Amino acid sequence: MVLSPIASDVAMSLPRSSATDVMLASAVYGAATAISALILAPKADQIGLRRALFLALVGLCFAMAICASAPALWVLIAGQALAGLAAGLALPAIYGLAAEIAPTGRESETLGKVLTGWTLSLVAGVSISAVLTDFMHWRAVYMLLGTAALFLLIALKRNSTSEPRSVGNVTSPLKALRIEGLPPILFAVACYMAAFYGLYAYLGPHLTQGLGVATGIAGLAALSYGVGFGVVAPLDRLIDRHGAPKSAPVIFALLLCAYIGLSLLAPFGMALIAFCFAWGAANHLGLNILVGQLTALSPQQRATILGLYSAVTYAAMFVGTTVFKIVYELFGFSVIALLSAACIAPALFSAVRRQNHVSKADIHRNAKNG
């Protein structure tokens, strides 16, 4: 994700590369993460979650070293691919460990804290990457990330917590797809993530190359988005109060409107950056709906379900980034924002159908009891 605001700077130091070419490395990262979440992640239960996380952090350290020293675009892409393989193994291991160490009755709350970590990466990591690139060099960004991964590796090695107990037989991701209600939610996740990653990947190039905004200022878009994502958290209680089926249509409608707003503000740099706040707020509520529905489907298979969530997320990241690149180069940022809105439309339609189904079920139940 740090590539978006610094893509132009990376392209200038790599031979025969453009900012959109550099963003292909981000797409490859997404594809590698999706593949890893399906193939490597199920092995975590066999070798142990701590050991899986340890191996993933080792891979991440090497990946960041490759990216920091990349002399050509293909080397950067290779580093991003290795980082994706590490992330696909690390994420389910992190989710599983969080569930294991969570106090009884607070598993979802603990998992929710883990899931909000990507917001911190947006607010701090992406914004700092733009500043580091302005004042030092883009390679310093990957050196910093590699150092952080190394510190996490050392901390995990020194941690004396014993390996969590086994929670039963390992469930195949393909078998988990048979869980009632899972495929429609995963479809909504695919729509949601393709819309987000497809647009976010080219927000930085649009601001820096299309509008001439300085790299450091362009990084404020991620900050604006992240702050909006974070400050709306108190509204999550409204979802609990009204229920996900009733809340989802309203939230997805707001998200669709947010993408339309981004399209209308595309020619205005500072206004676009400011409106990213509303985009982040709507995305937070949408993600809360999706993850909440996934974790409620089957607590006994939560890790497997979240592994599928990761796979779908990064598969959508790859497809979205790749397809949106073509549309962006042909028609510009305003059109890909409308394309994101179009991606949200099926999720909105599915949410409305689900709400109607739940409402009819409630009416039938009340009539039967009355």
PDB file of N, CA and C in Angstrom, residues 1 11 23 43 50 84 92 96 102 109 117 139 141 170 185 191-192 209 218 220 254-255 271 280 289 356:
ATOM      1  N   MET A   1       0.809  -1.205   0.000  1.00  0.00           N
ATOM      2  CA  MET A   1       0.000   0.000   0.000  1.00  0.00           C
ATOM      3  C   MET A   1       0.845   1.259   0.000  1.00  0.00           C
ATOM      4  N   ALA A  11       9.331   5.083  -9.922  1.00  0.00           N
ATOM      5  CA  ALA A  11       9.462   4.936 -11.373  1.00  0.00           C
ATOM      6  C   ALA A  11      10.640   5.733 -11.916  1.00  0.00           C
ATOM      7  N   MET A  23       2.870   0.254 -10.049  1.00  0.00           N
ATOM      8  CA  MET A  23       1.719  -0.231  -9.305  1.00  0.00           C
ATOM      9  C   MET A  23       1.374  -1.676  -9.641  1.00  0.00           C
ATOM     10  N   LYS A  43      -1.526 -24.775   6.269  1.00  0.00           N
ATOM     11  CA  LYS A  43      -0.418 -25.488   6.896  1.00  0.00           C
ATOM     12  C   LYS A  43      -0.105 -24.955   8.285  1.00  0.00           C
ATOM     13  N   ARG A  50       2.463 -20.063  15.933  1.00  0.00           N
ATOM     14  CA  ARG A  50       3.636 -19.251  16.246  1.00  0.00           C
ATOM     15  C   ARG A  50       4.756 -19.502  15.254  1.00  0.00           C
ATOM     16  N   GLY A  84       4.022 -10.852  -0.417  1.00  0.00           N
ATOM     17  CA  GLY A  84       2.655 -11.354  -0.480  1.00  0.00           C
ATOM     18  C   GLY A  84       2.545 -12.781   0.047  1.00  0.00           C
ATOM     19  N   PRO A  92      -3.632 -15.281   8.590  1.00  0.00           N
ATOM     20  CA  PRO A  92      -4.434 -16.283   9.315  1.00  0.00           C
ATOM     21  C   PRO A  92      -3.783 -16.706  10.634  1.00  0.00           C
ATOM     22  N   GLY A  96      -5.608 -16.429  14.146  1.00  0.00           N
ATOM     23  CA  GLY A  96      -5.736 -17.600  14.998  1.00  0.00           C
ATOM     24  C   GLY A  96      -5.144 -17.379  16.380  1.00  0.00           C
ATOM     25  N   ALA A 102      -7.393 -14.553  23.362  1.00  0.00           N
ATOM     26  CA  ALA A 102      -8.485 -13.661  23.774  1.00  0.00           C
ATOM     27  C   ALA A 102      -9.167 -14.192  25.038  1.00  0.00           C
ATOM     28  N   GLU A 109     -14.097  -9.175  19.986  1.00  0.00           N
ATOM     29  CA  GLU A 109     -13.545  -7.861  20.320  1.00  0.00           C
ATOM     30  C   GLU A 109     -12.034  -7.834  20.086  1.00  0.00           C
ATOM     31  N   GLY A 117      -5.642  -2.981  12.583  1.00  0.00           N
ATOM     32  CA  GLY A 117      -4.227  -2.669  12.398  1.00  0.00           C
ATOM     33  C   GLY A 117      -3.924  -2.082  11.036  1.00  0.00           C
ATOM     34  N   ARG A 139      13.689   4.171  -1.132  1.00  0.00           N
ATOM     35  CA  ARG A 139      14.297   2.941  -0.609  1.00  0.00           C
ATOM     36  C   ARG A 139      14.333   2.938   0.917  1.00  0.00           C
ATOM     37  N   VAL A 141      11.983   3.782   2.772  1.00  0.00           N
ATOM     38  CA  VAL A 141      10.686   3.265   3.209  1.00  0.00           C
ATOM     39  C   VAL A 141      10.776   1.760   3.446  1.00  0.00           C
ATOM     40  N   VAL A 170      -8.268 -29.739  10.885  1.00  0.00           N
ATOM     41  CA  VAL A 170      -8.088 -28.641   9.951  1.00  0.00           C
ATOM     42  C   VAL A 170      -9.162 -28.719   8.879  1.00  0.00           C
ATOM     43  N   ILE A 185     -21.470 -13.457   1.176  1.00  0.00           N
ATOM     44  CA  ILE A 185     -20.677 -12.461   1.897  1.00  0.00           C
ATOM     45  C   ILE A 185     -19.301 -12.325   1.254  1.00  0.00           C
ATOM     46  N   CYS A 191     -16.407  -7.458  -4.137  1.00  0.00           N
ATOM     47  CA  CYS A 191     -16.851  -6.177  -4.697  1.00  0.00           C
ATOM     48  C   CYS A 191     -16.257  -5.011  -3.921  1.00  0.00           C
ATOM     49  N   TYR A 192     -16.325  -5.114  -2.610  1.00  0.00           N
ATOM     50  CA  TYR A 192     -15.852  -4.056  -1.718  1.00  0.00           C
ATOM     51  C   TYR A 192     -14.356  -3.808  -1.915  1.00  0.00           C
ATOM     52  N   GLN A 209       0.878  13.090 -10.527  1.00  0.00           N
ATOM     53  CA  GLN A 209       1.100  13.249 -11.969  1.00  0.00           C
ATOM     54  C   GLN A 209      -0.039  14.005 -12.641  1.00  0.00           C
ATOM     55  N   ALA A 218       0.400  14.710  -1.280  1.00  0.00           N
ATOM     56  CA  ALA A 218      -0.423  13.588  -1.749  1.00  0.00           C
ATOM     57  C   ALA A 218      -0.581  12.530  -0.663  1.00  0.00           C
ATOM     58  N   LEU A 220      -1.152  13.037   2.302  1.00  0.00           N
ATOM     59  CA  LEU A 220      -2.218  13.439   3.215  1.00  0.00           C
ATOM     60  C   LEU A 220      -3.548  12.785   2.860  1.00  0.00           C
ATOM     61  N   LEU A 254     -24.283   4.600   1.300  1.00  0.00           N
ATOM     62  CA  LEU A 254     -23.390   5.712   1.629  1.00  0.00           C
ATOM     63  C   LEU A 254     -22.032   5.536   0.959  1.00  0.00           C
ATOM     64  N   LEU A 255     -21.532   4.312   0.930  1.00  0.00           N
ATOM     65  CA  LEU A 255     -20.238   4.051   0.305  1.00  0.00           C
ATOM     66  C   LEU A 255     -20.300   4.300  -1.200  1.00  0.00           C
ATOM     67  N   ALA A 271      -9.602  19.367  -2.293  1.00  0.00           N
ATOM     68  CA  ALA A 271     -10.970  18.915  -1.980  1.00  0.00           C
ATOM     69  C   ALA A 271     -11.047  17.393  -2.025  1.00  0.00           C
ATOM     70  N   GLY A 280     -13.138   7.159   3.980  1.00  0.00           N
ATOM     71  CA  GLY A 280     -12.642   6.287   5.033  1.00  0.00           C
ATOM     72  C   GLY A 280     -13.725   5.924   6.031  1.00  0.00           C
ATOM     73  N   ILE A 289     -19.340  -4.345   8.841  1.00  0.00           N
ATOM     74  CA  ILE A 289     -20.468  -5.198   8.455  1.00  0.00           C
ATOM     75  C   ILE A 289     -19.979  -6.536   7.920  1.00  0.00           C
ATOM     76  N   ASN A 356     -34.630  -7.744   2.959  1.00  0.00           N
ATOM     77  CA  ASN A 356     -36.011  -8.126   2.660  1.00  0.00           C
ATOM     78  C   ASN A 356     -36.303  -9.552   3.118  1.00  0.00           C
TER      79      ASN A 356
END
